[in-house]
Tab-separated table of N, CA and C in Angstrom:
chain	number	residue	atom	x	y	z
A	90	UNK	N	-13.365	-9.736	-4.232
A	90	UNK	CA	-12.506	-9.075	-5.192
A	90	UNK	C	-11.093	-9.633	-5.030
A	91	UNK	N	-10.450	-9.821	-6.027
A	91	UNK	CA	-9.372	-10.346	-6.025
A	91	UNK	C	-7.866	-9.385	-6.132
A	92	UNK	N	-6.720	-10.128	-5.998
A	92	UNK	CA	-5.680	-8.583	-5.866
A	92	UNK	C	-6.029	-8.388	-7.226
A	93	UNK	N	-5.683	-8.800	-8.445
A	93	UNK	CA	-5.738	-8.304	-9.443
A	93	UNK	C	-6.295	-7.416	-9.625
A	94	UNK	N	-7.936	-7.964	-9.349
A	94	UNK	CA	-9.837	-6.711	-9.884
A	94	UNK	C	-9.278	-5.639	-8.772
A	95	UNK	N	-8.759	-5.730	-7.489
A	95	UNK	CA	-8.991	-4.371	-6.812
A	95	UNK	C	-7.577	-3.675	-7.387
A	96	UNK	N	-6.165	-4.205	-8.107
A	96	UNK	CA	-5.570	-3.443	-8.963
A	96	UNK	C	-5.829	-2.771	-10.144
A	97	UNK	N	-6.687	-3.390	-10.666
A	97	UNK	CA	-7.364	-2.834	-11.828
A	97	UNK	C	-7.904	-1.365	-11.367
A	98	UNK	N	-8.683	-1.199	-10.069
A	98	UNK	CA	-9.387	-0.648	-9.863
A	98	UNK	C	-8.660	0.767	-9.462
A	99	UNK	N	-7.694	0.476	-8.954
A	99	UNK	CA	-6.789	1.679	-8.278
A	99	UNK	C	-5.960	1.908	-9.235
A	100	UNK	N	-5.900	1.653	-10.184
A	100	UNK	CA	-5.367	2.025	-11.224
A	100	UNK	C	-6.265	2.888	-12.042
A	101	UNK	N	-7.344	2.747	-12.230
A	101	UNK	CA	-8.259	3.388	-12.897
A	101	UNK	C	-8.270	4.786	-11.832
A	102	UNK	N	-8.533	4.673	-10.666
A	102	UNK	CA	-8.788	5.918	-9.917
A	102	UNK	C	-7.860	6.719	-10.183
A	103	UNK	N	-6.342	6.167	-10.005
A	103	UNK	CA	-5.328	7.338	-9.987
A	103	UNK	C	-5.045	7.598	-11.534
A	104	UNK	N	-5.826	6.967	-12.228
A	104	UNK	CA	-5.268	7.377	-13.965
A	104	UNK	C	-6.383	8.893	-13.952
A	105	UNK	N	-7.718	8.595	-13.177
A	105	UNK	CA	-9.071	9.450	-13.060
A	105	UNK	C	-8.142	10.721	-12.155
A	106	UNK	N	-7.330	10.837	-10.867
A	106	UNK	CA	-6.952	11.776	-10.371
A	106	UNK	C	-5.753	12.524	-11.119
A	107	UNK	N	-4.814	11.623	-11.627
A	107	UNK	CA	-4.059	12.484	-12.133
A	107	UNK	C	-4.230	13.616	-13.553
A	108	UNK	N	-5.555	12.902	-14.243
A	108	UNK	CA	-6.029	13.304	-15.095
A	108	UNK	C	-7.209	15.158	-14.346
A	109	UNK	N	-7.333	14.979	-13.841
A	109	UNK	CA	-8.338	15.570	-12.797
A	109	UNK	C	-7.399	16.602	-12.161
A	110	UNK	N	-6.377	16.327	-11.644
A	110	UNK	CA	-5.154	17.045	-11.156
A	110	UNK	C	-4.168	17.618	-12.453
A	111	UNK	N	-3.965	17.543	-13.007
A	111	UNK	CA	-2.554	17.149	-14.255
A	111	UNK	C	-1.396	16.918	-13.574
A	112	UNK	N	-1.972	15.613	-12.636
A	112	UNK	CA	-0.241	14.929	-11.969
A	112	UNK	C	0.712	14.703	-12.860
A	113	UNK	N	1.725	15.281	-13.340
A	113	UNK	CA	2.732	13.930	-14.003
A	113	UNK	C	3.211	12.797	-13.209
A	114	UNK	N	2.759	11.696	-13.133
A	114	UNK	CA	3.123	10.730	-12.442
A	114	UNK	C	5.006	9.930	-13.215
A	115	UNK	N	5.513	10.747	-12.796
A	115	UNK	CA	6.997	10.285	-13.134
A	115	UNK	C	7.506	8.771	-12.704
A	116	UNK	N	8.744	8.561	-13.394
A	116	UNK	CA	9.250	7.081	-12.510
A	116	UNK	C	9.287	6.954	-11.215
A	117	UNK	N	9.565	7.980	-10.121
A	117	UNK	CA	9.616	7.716	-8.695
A	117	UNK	C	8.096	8.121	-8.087
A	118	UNK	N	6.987	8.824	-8.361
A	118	UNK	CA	6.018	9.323	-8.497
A	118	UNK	C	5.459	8.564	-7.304
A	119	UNK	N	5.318	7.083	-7.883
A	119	UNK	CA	4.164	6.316	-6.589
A	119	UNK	C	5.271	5.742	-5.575
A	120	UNK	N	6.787	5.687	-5.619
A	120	UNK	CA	7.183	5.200	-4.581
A	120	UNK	C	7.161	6.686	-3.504
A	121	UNK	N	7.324	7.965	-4.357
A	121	UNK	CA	7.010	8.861	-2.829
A	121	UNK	C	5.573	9.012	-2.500
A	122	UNK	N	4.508	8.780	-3.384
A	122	UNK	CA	3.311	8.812	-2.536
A	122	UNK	C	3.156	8.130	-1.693
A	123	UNK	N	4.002	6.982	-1.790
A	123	UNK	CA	3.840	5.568	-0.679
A	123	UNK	C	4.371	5.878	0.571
A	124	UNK	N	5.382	6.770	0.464
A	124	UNK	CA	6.163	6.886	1.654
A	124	UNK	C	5.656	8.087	2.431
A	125	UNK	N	4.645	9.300	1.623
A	125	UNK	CA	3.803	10.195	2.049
A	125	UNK	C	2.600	9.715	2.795
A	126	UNK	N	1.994	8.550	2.151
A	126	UNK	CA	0.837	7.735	2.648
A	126	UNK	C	1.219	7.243	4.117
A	127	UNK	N	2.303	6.283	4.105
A	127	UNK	CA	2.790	5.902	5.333
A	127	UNK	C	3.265	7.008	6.182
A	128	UNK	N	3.534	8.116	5.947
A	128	UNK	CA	3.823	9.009	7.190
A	128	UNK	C	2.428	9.685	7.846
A	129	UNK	N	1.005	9.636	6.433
A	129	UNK	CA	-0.081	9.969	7.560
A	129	UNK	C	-0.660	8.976	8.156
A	130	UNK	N	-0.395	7.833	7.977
A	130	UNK	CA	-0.486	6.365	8.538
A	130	UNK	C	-0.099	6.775	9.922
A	131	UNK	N	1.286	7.125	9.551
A	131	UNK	CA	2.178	6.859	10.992
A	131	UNK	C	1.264	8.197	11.998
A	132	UNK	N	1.273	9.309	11.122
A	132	UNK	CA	0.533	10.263	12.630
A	132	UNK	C	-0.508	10.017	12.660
A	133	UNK	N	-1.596	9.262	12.167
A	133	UNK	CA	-3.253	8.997	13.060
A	133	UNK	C	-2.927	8.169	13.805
A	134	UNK	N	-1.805	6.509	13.683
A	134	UNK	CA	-1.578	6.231	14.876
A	134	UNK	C	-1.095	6.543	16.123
A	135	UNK	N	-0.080	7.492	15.482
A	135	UNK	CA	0.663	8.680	17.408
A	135	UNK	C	-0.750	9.419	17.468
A	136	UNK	N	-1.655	9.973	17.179
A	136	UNK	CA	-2.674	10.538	17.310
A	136	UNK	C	-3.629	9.126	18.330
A	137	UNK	N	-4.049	8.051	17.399
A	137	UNK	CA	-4.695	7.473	18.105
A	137	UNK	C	-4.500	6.934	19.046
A	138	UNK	N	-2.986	7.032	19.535
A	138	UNK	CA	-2.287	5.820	20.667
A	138	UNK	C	-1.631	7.151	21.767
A	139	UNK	N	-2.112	8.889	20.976
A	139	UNK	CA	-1.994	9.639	22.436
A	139	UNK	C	-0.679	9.968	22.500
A	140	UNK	N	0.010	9.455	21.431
A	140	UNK	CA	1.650	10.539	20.856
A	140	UNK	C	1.895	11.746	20.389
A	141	UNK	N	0.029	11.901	20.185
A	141	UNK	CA	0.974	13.184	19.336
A	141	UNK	C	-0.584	14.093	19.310
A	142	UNK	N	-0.360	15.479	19.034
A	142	UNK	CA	-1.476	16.050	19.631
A	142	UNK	C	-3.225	15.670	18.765
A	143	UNK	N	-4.340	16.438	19.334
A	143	UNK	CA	-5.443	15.841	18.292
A	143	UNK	C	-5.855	14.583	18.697
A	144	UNK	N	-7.238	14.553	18.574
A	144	UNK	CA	-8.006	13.003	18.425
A	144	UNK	C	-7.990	12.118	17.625
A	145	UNK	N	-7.199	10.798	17.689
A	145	UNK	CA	-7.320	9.705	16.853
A	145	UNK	C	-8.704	9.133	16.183
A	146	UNK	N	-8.702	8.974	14.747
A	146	UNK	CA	-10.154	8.171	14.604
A	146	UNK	C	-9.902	7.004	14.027
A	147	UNK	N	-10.072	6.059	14.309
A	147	UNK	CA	-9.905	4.491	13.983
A	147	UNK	C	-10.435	5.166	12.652
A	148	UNK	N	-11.535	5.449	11.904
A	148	UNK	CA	-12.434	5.430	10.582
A	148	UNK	C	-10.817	6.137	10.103
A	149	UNK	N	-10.180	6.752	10.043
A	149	UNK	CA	-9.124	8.209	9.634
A	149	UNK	C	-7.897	6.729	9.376
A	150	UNK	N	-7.767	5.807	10.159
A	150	UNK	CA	-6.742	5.357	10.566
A	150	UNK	C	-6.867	4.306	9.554
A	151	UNK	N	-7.723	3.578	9.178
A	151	UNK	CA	-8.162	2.794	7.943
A	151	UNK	C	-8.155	2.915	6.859
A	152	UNK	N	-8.726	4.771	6.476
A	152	UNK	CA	-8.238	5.381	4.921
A	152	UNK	C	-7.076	5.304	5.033
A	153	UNK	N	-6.170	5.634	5.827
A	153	UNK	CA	-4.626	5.911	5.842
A	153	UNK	C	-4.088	4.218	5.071
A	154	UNK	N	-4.113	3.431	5.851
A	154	UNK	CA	-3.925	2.463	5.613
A	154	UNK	C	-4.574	1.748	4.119
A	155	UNK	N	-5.781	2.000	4.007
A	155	UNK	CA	-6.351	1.843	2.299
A	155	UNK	C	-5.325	3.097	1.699
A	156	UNK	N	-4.677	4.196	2.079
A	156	UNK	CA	-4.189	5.126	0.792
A	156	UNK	C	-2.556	4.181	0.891
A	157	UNK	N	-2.056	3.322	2.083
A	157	UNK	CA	-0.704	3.100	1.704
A	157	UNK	C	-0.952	1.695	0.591
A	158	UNK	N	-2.072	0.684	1.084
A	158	UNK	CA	-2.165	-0.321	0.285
A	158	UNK	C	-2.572	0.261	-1.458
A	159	UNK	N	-3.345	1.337	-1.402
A	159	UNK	CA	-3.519	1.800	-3.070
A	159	UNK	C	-1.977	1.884	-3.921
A	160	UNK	N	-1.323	2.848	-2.709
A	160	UNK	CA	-0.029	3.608	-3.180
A	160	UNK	C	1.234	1.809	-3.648
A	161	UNK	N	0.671	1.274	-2.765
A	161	UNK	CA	1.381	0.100	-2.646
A	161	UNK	C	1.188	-0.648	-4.282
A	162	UNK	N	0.053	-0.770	-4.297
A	162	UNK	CA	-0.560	-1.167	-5.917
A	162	UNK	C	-0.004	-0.379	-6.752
A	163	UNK	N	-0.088	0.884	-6.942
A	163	UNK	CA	0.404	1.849	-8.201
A	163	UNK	C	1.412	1.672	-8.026
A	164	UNK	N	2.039	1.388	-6.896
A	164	UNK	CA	3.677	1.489	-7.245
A	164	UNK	C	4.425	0.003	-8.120
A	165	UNK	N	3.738	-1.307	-7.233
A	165	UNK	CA	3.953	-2.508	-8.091
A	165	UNK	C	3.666	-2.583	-9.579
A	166	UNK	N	2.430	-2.333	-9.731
A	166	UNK	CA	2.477	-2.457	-11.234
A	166	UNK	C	3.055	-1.245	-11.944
A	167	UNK	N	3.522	-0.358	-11.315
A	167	UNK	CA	4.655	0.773	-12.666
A	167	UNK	C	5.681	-0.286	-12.617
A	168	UNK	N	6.151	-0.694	-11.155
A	168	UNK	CA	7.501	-1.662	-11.511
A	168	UNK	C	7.652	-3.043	-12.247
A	169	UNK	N	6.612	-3.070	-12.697
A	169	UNK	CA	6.739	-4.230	-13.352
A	169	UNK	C	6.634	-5.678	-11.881
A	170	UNK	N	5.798	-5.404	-10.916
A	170	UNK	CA	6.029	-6.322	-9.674
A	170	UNK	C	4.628	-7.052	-9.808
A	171	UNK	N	4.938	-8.868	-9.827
A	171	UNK	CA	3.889	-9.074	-9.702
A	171	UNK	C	3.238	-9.443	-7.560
A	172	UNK	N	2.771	-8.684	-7.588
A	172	UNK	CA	2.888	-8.541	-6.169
A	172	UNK	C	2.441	-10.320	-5.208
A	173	UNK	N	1.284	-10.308	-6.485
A	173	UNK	CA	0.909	-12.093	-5.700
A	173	UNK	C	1.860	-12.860	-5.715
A	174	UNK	N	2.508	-12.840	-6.916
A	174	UNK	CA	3.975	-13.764	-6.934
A	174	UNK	C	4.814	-13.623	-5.599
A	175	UNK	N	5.135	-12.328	-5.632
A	175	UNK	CA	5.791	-12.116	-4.357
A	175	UNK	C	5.582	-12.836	-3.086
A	176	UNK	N	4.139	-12.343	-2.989
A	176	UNK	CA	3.828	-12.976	-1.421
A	176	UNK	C	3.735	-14.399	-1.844
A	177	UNK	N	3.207	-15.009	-2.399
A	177	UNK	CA	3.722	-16.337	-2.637
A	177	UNK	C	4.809	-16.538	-2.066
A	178	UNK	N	6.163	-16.161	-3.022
A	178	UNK	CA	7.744	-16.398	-2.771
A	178	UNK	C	8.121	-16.320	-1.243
A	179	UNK	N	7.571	-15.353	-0.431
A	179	UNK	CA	8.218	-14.681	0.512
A	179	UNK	C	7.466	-14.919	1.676
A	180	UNK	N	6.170	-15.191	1.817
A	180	UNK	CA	5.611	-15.057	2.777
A	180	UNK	C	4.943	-16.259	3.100
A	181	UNK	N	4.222	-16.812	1.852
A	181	UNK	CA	3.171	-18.028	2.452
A	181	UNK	C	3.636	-18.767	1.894
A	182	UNK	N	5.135	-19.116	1.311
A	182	UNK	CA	6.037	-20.218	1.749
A	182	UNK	C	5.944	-21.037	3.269
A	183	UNK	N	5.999	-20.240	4.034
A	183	UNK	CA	6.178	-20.750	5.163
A	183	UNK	C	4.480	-21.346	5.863
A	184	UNK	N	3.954	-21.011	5.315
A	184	UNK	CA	2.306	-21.801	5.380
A	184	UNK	C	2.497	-23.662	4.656
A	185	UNK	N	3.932	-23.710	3.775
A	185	UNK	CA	3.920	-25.053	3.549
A	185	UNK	C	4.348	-26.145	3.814
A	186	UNK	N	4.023	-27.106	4.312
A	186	UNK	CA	4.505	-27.961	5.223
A	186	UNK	C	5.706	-28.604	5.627
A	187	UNK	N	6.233	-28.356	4.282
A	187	UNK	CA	7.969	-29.155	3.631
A	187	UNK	C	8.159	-28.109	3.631
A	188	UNK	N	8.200	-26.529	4.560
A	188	UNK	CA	8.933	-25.641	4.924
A	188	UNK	C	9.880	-26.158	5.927
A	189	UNK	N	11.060	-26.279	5.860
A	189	UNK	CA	12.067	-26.714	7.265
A	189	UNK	C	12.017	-25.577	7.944
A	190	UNK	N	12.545	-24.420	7.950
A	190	UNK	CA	12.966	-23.598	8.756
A	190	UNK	C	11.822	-22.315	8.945
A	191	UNK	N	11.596	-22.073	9.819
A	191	UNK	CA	10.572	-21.530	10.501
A	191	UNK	C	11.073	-19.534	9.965
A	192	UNK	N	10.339	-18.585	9.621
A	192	UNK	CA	10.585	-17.725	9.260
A	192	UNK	C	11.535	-16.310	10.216
């Protein structure tokens, strides 16, 4: 699956939840789910690494991480972000050989 097909896809889900919910998904909408996502990110890892109270579950710790990469998607395409472009620009630049300076 490609970024695109699995954007397509998480797009369809949260058009299916908010419809299901009656979210209004407003202009700031998916940048705070993103930042909600990443904070239960952040406690299954103090959980799994013994920071914080409760049993860590690696399986718990993976949805977390699939809900920040979803949140991550809904949020790029409301902004108009093409996200592959991005990492292109920014990241696997430096994968190219006539890169001079090291990141």
């Amino acid at each position: 699956m490609t970024l695109s097909e699995l954007t397509s896809s998480v797009l369809r889900i949260s058009d299916l939840y908010a419809a299901n919910h009656a979210i209004d998904r407003d202009r700031d909408w998916a940048l705070l789910k993103l930042q909600e996502e990443l904070g239960e990110l952040t406690a299954e890892h103090l959980r799994l690494t013994r920071r914080a109270r409760g049993a860590g579950d690696p399986e718990a710790l993976g949805d977390e991480a699939a809900d920040v990469l979803g949140m991550l998607l809904i949020y790029c395409a409301g902004a108009g972000i093409d996200l592959e472009t991005a990492m292109r620009r920014k990241w696997l630049k430096w994968l190219d050989p006539h890169t001079e300076t090291a990141p």
